[in-house]
Amino acid sequence: MIWDPKIECMPHSDMRALQLERLQKMVQYAYDRVPFYRKKFDDIHLKPSDIHSLEDVAKIPFTVKNDLRDHYPYGLFAVPMKEIVRIHASSGTTGRSTVVGYTKKDLDTWSTAIARIAAQGGATDNDIAQIAFGYGLFTGGFGLHYGLEKLGAAVIPMSTGNTEKQIKIMRDFGSTVLVSTPSYALYMAEAAEKAGFNPAELPLKYGLFGGEGSTESMRAEIERRWGMQATENYGMSEVMGPGVAGECLEKHGMHINEDLFYVEIIDPETGEVLPEGAKGEVVITTLCKEGIPMLRYRSKDISYLMGEPCPCGRLTTRLAKIEGRTDDMLIIRGVNVFPSQIEEVLISIPEVGPHYEIIVSRRNYLDVLEINVEVADGKLLESFSGLEKLEEEIKRKLRVMLGLDAKINLVEPETLKRFMGKAQRVTDLRN
């Protein structure tokens, strides 16, 4: 289903012309209304009228998360508070929250972006969508809620937690779409199996997942357990929330809402804009946001752009699956390690479950990588030879993937922490 063919099937040349028109207006808007941007431009003698092409966006200085924190709470807002009808914010666990505001038009734009993404992932106005994202200052729950309603789906605003009731509601209400983080979807499947029934027997057809990164192996595990088709969507509160991009059922890259966001890939070290297909950091400029415009926001997410045609018929540029974050990357004995690489290895081994914990420490001035892994069947722990064989298999596969040795601790099923929101699987004890 193509929900918005005028935009989703717009020829590339026409889309670029639309993006340029909106970019020029957005740059002028930010310069006129946000003192922070006016100063940034004036400091380098840049004027909004200097943006003549999409490539000229590279002249604009980057915006980073600390800029929002430094102007907490409303310092980057472009409209008076009487025009703001919604406020969201990050958790602020590592400092001040990043606060974002929405006008009525922003909320309508956001709903449109999500409606497209939900349709790409298989949802229709005949579906019953159960949202197991948290509601509150986090943008995920409300973003998907209003977008799915705009699509015409019936929405069950369950929020996260109370897993036993989640599963009961799925059965009783006939939920056909699940919205959650990938890790919570796995946790719910595990809970359903523990309760004595097969989650694949539920009427769920589609999963719209976001809020955290996941691997293809995790997707396969979710689809196997639930008997659904699982797609990923992408966004962040600083630029809108979810709705920047989302997968179609071809599952080969996330279609960008290009009329609403201009996406670049840069070299995270030099800031140089990279060509299509080159891997680097995702940078996003909002093209229509009124409440708090964002110019060249550095996401810290690692991906690349895909411009070749998609079999689904949409012509929008796609963003490849997020491979990690520049701030999630662990440097262990000089080797760059992403948690997603470790997850890919673990989920490929049938004898272990999808739950794990990564611990990095330093002993005698050397980095030590330690991974706690649940076995799928507790009986395996009774066989010393079986444990040794499994440990060696995991070590070998990790050595091939990472070029590093790791200490593997196999633990009983259901002993590691479960997550209902974003999974926190890494503990770095070196700092």
Tab-separated table of C-alpha atoms in Angstrom:
chain	number	residue	atom	x	y	z
A	1	MET	CA	0.000	0.000	0.000
A	2	ILE	CA	1.395	3.403	-1.012
A	3	TRP	CA	-0.413	5.836	1.263
A	4	ASP	CA	0.852	9.113	-0.255
A	5	PRO	CA	1.768	8.403	-3.918
A	6	LYS	CA	2.222	12.070	-4.837
A	7	ILE	CA	5.225	12.244	-2.494
A	8	GLU	CA	6.374	8.636	-2.242
A	9	CYS	CA	6.445	8.195	-6.024
A	10	MET	CA	7.707	11.675	-6.910
A	11	PRO	CA	10.536	11.633	-9.502
A	12	HIS	CA	13.939	12.278	-7.971
A	13	SER	CA	14.505	15.563	-9.821
A	14	ASP	CA	11.162	16.932	-8.639
A	15	MET	CA	11.891	15.831	-5.060
A	16	ARG	CA	15.255	17.599	-5.070
A	17	ALA	CA	13.596	20.774	-6.337
A	18	LEU	CA	11.010	20.552	-3.549
A	19	GLN	CA	13.728	19.900	-0.965
A	20	LEU	CA	15.736	22.921	-2.109
A	21	GLU	CA	12.704	25.195	-1.965
A	22	ARG	CA	11.883	24.028	1.562
A	23	LEU	CA	15.508	24.091	2.696
A	24	GLN	CA	15.920	27.731	1.674
A	25	LYS	CA	12.744	28.674	3.535
A	26	MET	CA	13.787	26.680	6.608
A	27	VAL	CA	17.241	28.271	6.736
A	28	GLN	CA	15.735	31.767	6.535
A	29	TYR	CA	13.114	30.809	9.131
A	30	ALA	CA	15.727	29.496	11.587
A	31	TYR	CA	17.957	32.537	11.045
A	32	ASP	CA	15.103	34.989	11.622
A	33	ARG	CA	13.552	33.268	14.646
A	34	VAL	CA	16.276	31.420	16.583
A	35	PRO	CA	19.114	33.587	18.006
A	36	PHE	CA	21.315	30.482	18.279
A	37	TYR	CA	21.244	29.974	14.511
A	38	ARG	CA	21.577	33.661	13.729
A	39	LYS	CA	24.780	33.783	15.780
A	40	LYS	CA	26.123	30.600	14.154
A	41	PHE	CA	25.589	32.087	10.708
A	42	ASP	CA	26.924	35.519	11.607
A	43	ASP	CA	30.059	34.053	13.226
A	44	ILE	CA	31.125	32.553	9.874
A	45	HIS	CA	29.675	35.364	7.723
A	46	LEU	CA	27.082	33.048	6.191
A	47	LYS	CA	23.723	34.399	5.031
A	48	PRO	CA	20.553	32.413	4.275
A	49	SER	CA	20.737	33.807	0.736
A	50	ASP	CA	24.051	31.917	0.285
A	51	ILE	CA	22.150	28.608	0.050
A	52	HIS	CA	21.633	28.241	-3.702
A	53	SER	CA	21.665	24.420	-3.986
A	54	LEU	CA	21.192	21.339	-1.821
A	55	GLU	CA	24.964	20.906	-1.827
A	56	ASP	CA	25.263	24.331	-0.169
A	57	VAL	CA	23.809	22.799	2.994
A	58	ALA	CA	27.417	21.765	3.724
A	59	LYS	CA	28.168	25.446	4.417
A	60	ILE	CA	25.864	25.388	7.454
A	61	PRO	CA	27.444	24.530	10.841
A	62	PHE	CA	26.306	21.329	12.554
A	63	THR	CA	23.828	21.206	15.430
A	64	VAL	CA	24.575	18.694	18.218
A	65	LYS	CA	22.712	17.360	21.236
A	66	ASN	CA	24.627	19.590	23.635
A	67	ASP	CA	23.267	22.637	21.815
A	68	LEU	CA	19.778	21.657	22.971
A	69	ARG	CA	21.016	20.964	26.487
A	70	ASP	CA	22.865	24.283	26.645
A	71	HIS	CA	19.638	26.099	25.686
A	72	TYR	CA	17.404	24.100	28.036
A	73	PRO	CA	14.458	24.182	28.033
A	74	TYR	CA	13.080	26.513	25.341
A	75	GLY	CA	16.108	28.391	24.010
A	76	LEU	CA	15.958	26.879	20.504
A	77	PHE	CA	12.203	27.299	20.028
A	78	ALA	CA	11.273	29.376	16.992
A	79	VAL	CA	7.739	30.343	18.069
A	80	PRO	CA	6.241	31.833	21.251
A	81	MET	CA	4.985	29.311	23.785
A	82	LYS	CA	1.354	30.172	23.030
A	83	GLU	CA	1.873	28.488	19.631
A	84	ILE	CA	3.364	25.324	21.177
A	85	VAL	CA	0.743	22.631	21.748
A	86	ARG	CA	2.985	19.678	22.683
A	87	ILE	CA	6.288	19.289	24.519
A	88	HIS	CA	8.445	16.164	24.506
A	89	ALA	CA	11.872	15.575	26.010
A	90	SER	CA	14.600	12.968	26.311
A	91	SER	CA	15.151	11.203	29.614
A	92	GLY	CA	18.183	13.309	30.454
A	93	THR	CA	19.990	10.344	32.023
A	94	THR	CA	23.391	11.700	30.983
A	95	GLY	CA	22.668	15.368	31.666
A	96	ARG	CA	19.925	17.893	31.019
A	97	SER	CA	16.992	16.721	28.945
A	98	THR	CA	16.740	17.734	25.304
A	99	VAL	CA	13.377	19.490	25.025
A	100	VAL	CA	11.390	19.801	21.791
A	101	GLY	CA	8.151	21.622	21.029
A	102	TYR	CA	5.443	21.149	18.394
A	103	THR	CA	2.927	23.496	16.830
A	104	LYS	CA	-0.433	22.225	15.581
A	105	LYS	CA	1.015	22.068	12.074
A	106	ASP	CA	4.023	20.091	13.381
A	107	LEU	CA	1.708	17.472	14.881
A	108	ASP	CA	-0.138	17.131	11.588
A	109	THR	CA	3.178	16.814	9.713
A	110	TRP	CA	4.358	14.196	12.200
A	111	SER	CA	1.153	12.174	11.821
A	112	THR	CA	1.533	12.237	8.039
A	113	ALA	CA	5.123	10.995	8.270
A	114	ILE	CA	4.096	8.103	10.530
A	115	ALA	CA	1.053	7.200	8.424
A	116	ARG	CA	3.350	6.709	5.421
A	117	ILE	CA	5.768	4.586	7.438
A	118	ALA	CA	3.014	2.448	8.948
A	119	ALA	CA	1.586	1.788	5.468
A	120	GLN	CA	5.064	0.871	4.198
A	121	GLY	CA	5.256	-1.691	6.990
A	122	GLY	CA	1.973	-3.319	5.950
A	123	ALA	CA	-0.561	-1.562	8.188
A	124	THR	CA	-3.933	-0.502	6.735
A	125	ASP	CA	-7.171	1.036	7.968
A	126	ASN	CA	-8.422	-2.509	8.614
A	127	ASP	CA	-5.801	-3.174	11.288
A	128	ILE	CA	-5.879	-3.084	15.074
A	129	ALA	CA	-2.560	-1.683	16.293
A	130	GLN	CA	-1.315	-2.345	19.807
A	131	ILE	CA	1.256	0.229	20.924
A	132	ALA	CA	3.680	-1.137	23.506
A	133	PHE	CA	5.938	1.920	23.431
A	134	GLY	CA	5.984	4.076	26.544
A	135	TYR	CA	3.677	7.090	26.548
A	136	GLY	CA	4.949	10.288	28.136
A	137	LEU	CA	7.871	12.557	27.295
A	138	PHE	CA	9.311	9.844	25.013
A	139	THR	CA	8.153	10.546	21.437
A	140	GLY	CA	7.643	6.937	20.315
A	141	GLY	CA	4.230	6.170	21.778
A	142	PHE	CA	2.458	9.365	20.763
A	143	GLY	CA	4.172	9.495	17.367
A	144	LEU	CA	3.003	6.049	16.293
A	145	HIS	CA	-0.386	6.560	17.953
A	146	TYR	CA	-1.463	9.591	15.953
A	147	GLY	CA	0.136	8.375	12.731
A	148	LEU	CA	-1.706	5.063	12.881
A	149	GLU	CA	-4.959	6.851	13.646
A	150	LYS	CA	-4.369	9.093	10.620
A	151	LEU	CA	-3.876	5.944	8.550
A	152	GLY	CA	-7.257	4.775	9.822
A	153	ALA	CA	-6.138	1.886	12.018
A	154	ALA	CA	-7.774	1.204	15.381
A	155	VAL	CA	-5.202	1.994	18.078
A	156	ILE	CA	-4.839	0.257	21.446
A	157	PRO	CA	-2.669	2.596	23.598
A	158	MET	CA	-1.292	-0.100	25.914
A	159	SER	CA	2.043	1.593	26.639
A	160	THR	CA	4.944	-0.541	27.844
A	161	GLY	CA	5.020	-2.985	30.728
A	162	ASN	CA	2.400	-5.286	32.280
A	163	THR	CA	3.443	-7.977	29.820
A	164	GLU	CA	0.867	-10.548	30.928
A	165	LYS	CA	-1.922	-8.068	30.204
A	166	GLN	CA	-0.275	-7.090	26.897
A	167	ILE	CA	-0.588	-10.671	25.710
A	168	LYS	CA	-4.156	-11.020	27.020
A	169	ILE	CA	-5.171	-7.862	25.133
A	170	MET	CA	-3.548	-9.197	21.956
A	171	ARG	CA	-5.633	-12.355	22.221
A	172	ASP	CA	-8.911	-10.759	23.307
A	173	PHE	CA	-8.842	-7.663	21.082
A	174	GLY	CA	-7.406	-9.368	17.999
A	175	SER	CA	-4.392	-7.077	17.595
A	176	THR	CA	-2.906	-7.354	14.113
A	177	VAL	CA	-0.059	-4.813	14.416
A	178	LEU	CA	2.469	-4.578	17.240
A	179	VAL	CA	4.469	-1.409	17.946
A	180	SER	CA	7.403	-1.762	20.351
A	181	THR	CA	11.157	-2.005	20.628
A	182	PRO	CA	12.602	-5.206	19.110
A	183	SER	CA	13.919	-6.347	22.485
A	184	TYR	CA	10.490	-5.983	24.114
A	185	ALA	CA	8.893	-7.930	21.265
A	186	LEU	CA	11.267	-10.804	22.013
A	187	TYR	CA	10.541	-10.536	25.726
A	188	MET	CA	6.779	-10.685	25.103
A	189	ALA	CA	7.207	-13.738	22.869
A	190	GLU	CA	9.189	-15.420	25.604
A	191	ALA	CA	6.495	-14.534	28.166
A	192	ALA	CA	3.768	-15.933	25.905
A	193	GLU	CA	5.661	-19.194	25.458
A	194	LYS	CA	6.215	-19.407	29.216
A	195	ALA	CA	2.453	-18.962	29.694
A	196	GLY	CA	1.928	-22.066	27.593
A	197	PHE	CA	0.862	-20.938	24.150
A	198	ASN	CA	2.469	-20.269	20.802
A	199	PRO	CA	2.656	-16.496	20.057
A	200	ALA	CA	2.598	-17.306	16.326
A	201	GLU	CA	-1.015	-18.406	16.780
A	202	LEU	CA	-2.091	-14.848	17.646
A	203	PRO	CA	-3.592	-12.714	14.835
A	204	LEU	CA	-0.563	-10.385	14.698
A	205	LYS	CA	0.552	-9.827	11.092
A	206	TYR	CA	2.977	-6.916	11.258
A	207	GLY	CA	5.474	-5.466	13.695
A	208	LEU	CA	6.549	-1.811	13.473
A	209	PHE	CA	9.725	-1.646	15.524
A	210	GLY	CA	11.957	1.231	16.528
A	211	GLY	CA	13.534	2.977	19.488
A	212	GLU	CA	16.726	0.926	19.347
A	213	GLY	CA	18.962	-0.798	16.841
A	214	SER	CA	18.637	-4.468	15.981
A	215	THR	CA	20.266	-6.991	13.680
A	216	GLU	CA	18.838	-9.082	10.866
A	217	SER	CA	19.235	-12.110	13.116
A	218	MET	CA	17.043	-10.486	15.772
A	219	ARG	CA	14.441	-9.636	13.117
A	220	ALA	CA	14.436	-13.277	11.969
A	221	GLU	CA	13.968	-14.436	15.555
A	222	ILE	CA	11.044	-12.029	16.091
A	223	GLU	CA	9.390	-13.113	12.835
A	224	ARG	CA	9.870	-16.797	13.660
A	225	ARG	CA	8.406	-16.522	17.139
A	226	TRP	CA	5.483	-14.242	16.311
A	227	GLY	CA	4.755	-15.422	12.767
A	228	MET	CA	4.675	-11.787	11.638
A	229	GLN	CA	6.516	-9.520	9.222
A	230	ALA	CA	8.776	-7.145	11.127
A	231	THR	CA	9.921	-3.767	9.809
A	232	GLU	CA	12.067	-1.042	11.339
A	233	ASN	CA	11.444	2.677	11.452
A	234	TYR	CA	13.785	5.489	12.381
A	235	GLY	CA	13.771	8.915	13.932
A	236	MET	CA	14.771	10.903	17.003
A	237	SER	CA	13.017	13.440	19.174
A	238	GLU	CA	15.397	16.267	18.244
A	239	VAL	CA	14.179	16.320	14.630
A	240	MET	CA	10.536	15.189	15.161
A	241	GLY	CA	10.457	11.740	16.731
A	242	PRO	CA	9.882	8.514	14.789
A	243	GLY	CA	8.949	9.272	11.201
A	244	VAL	CA	12.200	10.195	9.492
A	245	ALA	CA	12.321	6.889	7.615
A	246	GLY	CA	10.841	3.402	7.623
A	247	GLU	CA	11.109	0.061	5.860
A	248	CYS	CA	8.622	-1.248	3.358
A	249	LEU	CA	7.877	-4.973	3.194
A	250	GLU	CA	10.844	-5.449	0.859
A	251	LYS	CA	12.975	-4.826	3.997
A	252	HIS	CA	15.876	-3.409	2.068
A	253	GLY	CA	16.503	0.010	3.535
A	254	MET	CA	14.215	2.591	5.163
A	255	HIS	CA	12.397	4.996	2.855
A	256	ILE	CA	13.140	8.574	3.913
A	257	ASN	CA	10.322	11.110	4.117
A	258	GLU	CA	12.378	13.322	1.846
A	259	ASP	CA	9.836	16.129	1.598
A	260	LEU	CA	10.149	16.587	5.372
A	261	PHE	CA	13.824	15.802	6.051
A	262	TYR	CA	17.071	16.336	4.183
A	263	VAL	CA	19.483	13.544	5.115
A	264	GLU	CA	23.252	13.587	4.603
A	265	ILE	CA	25.977	11.092	5.458
A	266	ILE	CA	29.222	12.594	6.752
A	267	ASP	CA	32.626	11.363	7.803
A	268	PRO	CA	32.247	11.507	11.619
A	269	GLU	CA	35.894	12.547	12.025
A	270	THR	CA	36.204	15.259	9.378
A	271	GLY	CA	32.584	16.335	8.849
A	272	GLU	CA	33.008	15.883	5.072
A	273	VAL	CA	29.814	14.982	3.186
A	274	LEU	CA	30.100	11.471	1.747
A	275	PRO	CA	28.639	10.179	-1.541
A	276	GLU	CA	25.699	7.815	-1.838
A	277	GLY	CA	26.642	4.332	-0.653
A	278	ALA	CA	29.477	5.495	1.605
A	279	LYS	CA	29.077	4.625	5.267
A	280	GLY	CA	29.207	7.381	7.868
A	281	GLU	CA	27.212	9.427	10.364
A	282	VAL	CA	23.610	10.396	9.637
A	283	VAL	CA	22.940	14.168	9.632
A	284	ILE	CA	19.360	15.462	9.398
A	285	THR	CA	17.874	18.851	8.536
A	286	THR	CA	14.167	19.423	9.102
A	287	LEU	CA	12.389	20.979	6.126
A	288	CYS	CA	8.980	21.791	7.613
A	289	LYS	CA	9.289	21.910	11.411
A	290	GLU	CA	7.937	25.112	12.960
A	291	GLY	CA	8.364	24.648	16.705
A	292	ILE	CA	12.060	23.878	16.785
A	293	PRO	CA	13.838	23.752	13.416
A	294	MET	CA	16.987	21.637	13.266
A	295	LEU	CA	19.754	22.439	10.786
A	296	ARG	CA	22.281	19.655	10.135
A	297	TYR	CA	21.644	17.733	13.340
A	298	ARG	CA	24.331	15.131	14.026
A	299	SER	CA	22.581	11.919	15.013
A	300	LYS	CA	25.695	9.835	15.836
A	301	ASP	CA	23.986	6.935	14.002
A	302	ILE	CA	26.039	5.023	11.414
A	303	SER	CA	24.439	4.188	8.051
A	304	TYR	CA	24.526	4.988	4.325
A	305	LEU	CA	22.122	6.160	1.607
A	306	MET	CA	20.605	3.892	-1.048
A	307	GLY	CA	19.318	5.525	-4.236
A	308	GLU	CA	18.545	2.562	-6.482
A	309	PRO	CA	14.843	1.874	-7.214
A	310	CYS	CA	12.894	-0.207	-4.706
A	311	PRO	CA	10.655	-3.034	-5.963
A	312	CYS	CA	7.806	-1.628	-3.847
A	313	GLY	CA	7.387	1.238	-6.336
A	314	ARG	CA	8.398	4.094	-4.046
A	315	LEU	CA	11.059	6.405	-5.445
A	316	THR	CA	12.292	7.948	-2.204
A	317	THR	CA	15.930	7.521	-1.195
A	318	ARG	CA	16.453	4.874	1.460
A	319	LEU	CA	18.557	4.834	4.588
A	320	ALA	CA	20.270	1.515	5.271
A	321	LYS	CA	19.753	-0.271	8.585
A	322	ILE	CA	21.510	1.609	11.379
A	323	GLU	CA	24.716	-0.306	12.107
A	324	GLY	CA	25.541	1.345	15.414
A	325	ARG	CA	26.308	4.706	16.928
A	326	THR	CA	29.566	6.575	17.105
A	327	ASP	CA	29.052	6.893	20.876
A	328	ASP	CA	28.088	3.190	21.248
A	329	MET	CA	31.242	2.012	19.556
A	330	LEU	CA	33.651	0.357	21.963
A	331	ILE	CA	37.359	0.592	21.346
A	332	ILE	CA	38.845	-2.579	22.824
A	333	ARG	CA	42.588	-3.052	22.512
A	334	GLY	CA	42.532	-0.660	19.569
A	335	VAL	CA	39.733	-2.511	17.755
A	336	ASN	CA	36.411	-0.813	16.958
A	337	VAL	CA	33.577	-3.010	18.268
A	338	PHE	CA	29.833	-2.406	17.868
A	339	PRO	CA	27.422	-4.311	20.168
A	340	SER	CA	25.392	-5.206	17.059
A	341	GLN	CA	28.323	-7.301	15.806
A	342	ILE	CA	28.280	-9.351	18.998
A	343	GLU	CA	24.500	-9.736	18.803
A	344	GLU	CA	24.762	-10.966	15.212
A	345	VAL	CA	27.101	-13.762	16.315
A	346	LEU	CA	25.097	-14.806	19.364
A	347	ILE	CA	21.714	-14.990	17.648
A	348	SER	CA	23.228	-17.154	14.896
A	349	ILE	CA	23.926	-19.896	17.475
A	350	PRO	CA	20.778	-21.971	18.234
A	351	GLU	CA	21.973	-23.126	21.661
A	352	VAL	CA	21.949	-19.613	23.149
A	353	GLY	CA	19.054	-17.227	23.629
A	354	PRO	CA	18.730	-13.629	22.378
A	355	HIS	CA	19.578	-12.153	25.790
A	356	TYR	CA	23.137	-11.156	26.654
A	357	GLU	CA	25.238	-8.663	28.597
A	358	ILE	CA	28.537	-7.115	27.495
A	359	ILE	CA	31.042	-6.063	30.173
A	360	VAL	CA	34.262	-4.257	29.323
A	361	SER	CA	36.904	-3.791	32.017
A	362	ARG	CA	40.624	-3.190	32.318
A	363	ARG	CA	43.020	-5.566	34.078
A	364	ASN	CA	46.756	-5.064	34.265
A	365	TYR	CA	46.418	-2.148	31.825
A	366	LEU	CA	44.713	-4.361	29.207
A	367	ASP	CA	41.084	-4.205	28.017
A	368	VAL	CA	39.003	-7.297	28.795
A	369	LEU	CA	35.808	-8.178	26.901
A	370	GLU	CA	33.409	-10.378	28.867
A	371	ILE	CA	29.990	-11.522	27.669
A	372	ASN	CA	27.260	-13.140	29.746
A	373	VAL	CA	25.019	-15.262	27.524
A	374	GLU	CA	21.847	-17.166	28.377
A	375	VAL	CA	21.630	-20.703	27.100
A	376	ALA	CA	18.358	-21.600	25.394
A	377	ASP	CA	17.973	-24.835	27.385
A	378	GLY	CA	19.087	-25.029	31.024
A	379	LYS	CA	19.849	-28.732	30.679
A	380	LEU	CA	22.908	-27.801	28.665
A	381	LEU	CA	24.489	-26.465	31.864
A	382	GLU	CA	24.541	-30.031	33.201
A	383	SER	CA	26.997	-31.148	30.521
A	384	PHE	CA	30.548	-29.906	31.083
A	385	SER	CA	31.706	-31.080	27.676
A	386	GLY	CA	28.671	-29.485	26.019
A	387	LEU	CA	29.379	-26.175	27.762
A	388	GLU	CA	33.025	-26.234	26.731
A	389	LYS	CA	32.094	-26.932	23.135
A	390	LEU	CA	29.518	-24.121	23.077
A	391	GLU	CA	31.900	-21.631	24.702
A	392	GLU	CA	34.568	-22.414	22.136
A	393	GLU	CA	32.106	-22.033	19.265
A	394	ILE	CA	31.038	-18.590	20.533
A	395	LYS	CA	34.662	-17.519	21.080
A	396	ARG	CA	35.658	-18.696	17.613
A	397	LYS	CA	32.822	-16.881	15.853
A	398	LEU	CA	33.469	-13.690	17.820
A	399	ARG	CA	37.172	-13.905	16.989
A	400	VAL	CA	36.306	-14.107	13.293
A	401	MET	CA	33.843	-11.196	13.531
A	402	LEU	CA	35.827	-8.899	15.839
A	403	GLY	CA	39.424	-10.059	15.697
A	404	LEU	CA	39.343	-10.241	19.500
A	405	ASP	CA	39.164	-12.893	22.194
A	406	ALA	CA	36.320	-12.648	24.683
A	407	LYS	CA	35.550	-14.369	27.969
A	408	ILE	CA	32.181	-16.148	27.683
A	409	ASN	CA	29.996	-16.842	30.726
A	410	LEU	CA	27.053	-19.130	29.965
A	411	VAL	CA	24.174	-18.595	32.392
A	412	GLU	CA	20.783	-20.184	32.986
A	413	PRO	CA	17.709	-19.128	31.001
A	414	GLU	CA	15.796	-16.081	32.289
A	415	THR	CA	18.602	-14.847	34.549
A	416	LEU	CA	19.674	-11.742	32.637
A	417	LYS	CA	17.727	-8.502	32.823
A	418	ARG	CA	14.829	-7.974	30.388
A	419	PHE	CA	13.985	-4.586	28.897
A	420	MET	CA	10.592	-3.101	28.057
A	421	GLY	CA	12.101	-0.002	26.449
A	422	LYS	CA	15.537	0.473	24.954
A	423	ALA	CA	17.816	-2.415	25.884
A	424	GLN	CA	20.937	-1.451	27.865
A	425	ARG	CA	23.302	-4.337	27.204
A	426	VAL	CA	26.737	-2.746	27.668
A	427	THR	CA	28.563	-1.973	30.911
A	428	ASP	CA	31.934	-0.252	30.427
A	429	LEU	CA	33.867	-0.334	33.699
A	430	ARG	CA	37.008	1.328	32.304
A	431	ASN	CA	35.915	4.894	33.057
